[in-house]
Coordinates of C-alpha atoms in Angstrom, one line a residue:
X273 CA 62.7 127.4 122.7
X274 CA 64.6 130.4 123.2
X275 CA 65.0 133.3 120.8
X276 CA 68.5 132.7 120.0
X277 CA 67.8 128.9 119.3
X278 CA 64.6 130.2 116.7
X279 CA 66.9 132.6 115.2
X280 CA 69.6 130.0 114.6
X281 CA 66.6 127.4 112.6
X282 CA 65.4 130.2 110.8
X283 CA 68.9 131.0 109.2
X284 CA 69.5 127.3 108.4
X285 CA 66.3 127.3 106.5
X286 CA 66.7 130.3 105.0
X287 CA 70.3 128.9 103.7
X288 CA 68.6 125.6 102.7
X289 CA 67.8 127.5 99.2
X290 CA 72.0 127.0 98.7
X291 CA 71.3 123.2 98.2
X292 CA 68.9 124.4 95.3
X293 CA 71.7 126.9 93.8
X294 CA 74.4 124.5 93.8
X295 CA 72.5 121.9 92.0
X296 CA 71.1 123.7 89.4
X297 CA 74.6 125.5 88.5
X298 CA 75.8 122.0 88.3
X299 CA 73.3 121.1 85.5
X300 CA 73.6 124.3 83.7
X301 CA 77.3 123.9 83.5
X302 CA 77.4 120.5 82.2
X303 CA 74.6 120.9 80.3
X304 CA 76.5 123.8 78.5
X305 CA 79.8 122.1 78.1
X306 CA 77.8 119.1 76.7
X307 CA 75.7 121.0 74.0
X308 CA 79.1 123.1 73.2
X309 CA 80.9 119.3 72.7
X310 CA 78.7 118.5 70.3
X311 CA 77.9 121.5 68.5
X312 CA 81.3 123.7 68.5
X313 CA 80.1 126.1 66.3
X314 CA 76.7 127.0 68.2
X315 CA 79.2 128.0 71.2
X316 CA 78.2 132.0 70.5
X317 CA 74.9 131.2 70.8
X318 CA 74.9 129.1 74.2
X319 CA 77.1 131.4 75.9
X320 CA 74.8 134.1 76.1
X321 CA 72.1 131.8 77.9
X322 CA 74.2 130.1 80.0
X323 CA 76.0 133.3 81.4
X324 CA 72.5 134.5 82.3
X325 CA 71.3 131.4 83.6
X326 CA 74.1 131.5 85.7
X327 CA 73.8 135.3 86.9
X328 CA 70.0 134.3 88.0
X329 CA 70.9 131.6 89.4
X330 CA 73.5 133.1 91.8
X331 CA 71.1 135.9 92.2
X332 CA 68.9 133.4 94.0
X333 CA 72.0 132.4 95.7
X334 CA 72.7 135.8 97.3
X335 CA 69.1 136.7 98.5
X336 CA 69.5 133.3 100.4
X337 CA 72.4 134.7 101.6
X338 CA 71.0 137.8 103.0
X339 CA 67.7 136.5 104.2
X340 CA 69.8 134.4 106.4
X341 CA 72.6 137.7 107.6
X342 CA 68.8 139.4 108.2
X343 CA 67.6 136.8 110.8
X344 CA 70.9 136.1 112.8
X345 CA 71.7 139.7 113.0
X346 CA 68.5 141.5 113.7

């Protein structure tokens, strides 16, 4: 296998952590809109978790991100 090819495999793994991101922001955001549907008034309360759930989240997102820019590019 040539270096190119290994480089290539390693940056589609490393991206493979996107599959992860995307489902768990799905089940944080409908989770959140379904608490906030039946409890309006706890909608202060939720916000705060689920904004920071989501920052983490696409934290992960981004170090996937530049794992992946690392391997093709260096």
């Amino acid at each position: 296998m040539s270096p190119e090819a290994a480089r290539m495999i390693g940056a589609a793994i490393a991206v493979f952590a996107l599959y992860g991101v995307g489902m768990s922001m799905g089940n944080l955001f409908s989770t959140w809109i379904s608490s906030v549907a039946r409890n309006p008034e706890a909608e202060e309360k939720v916000r705060f978790m689920g904004m920071l759930g989501f920052a983490l989240t696409e934290s992960i997102a981004l170090f996937a991100l530049l794992i992946a820019l690392l391997i093709l590019f260096k």
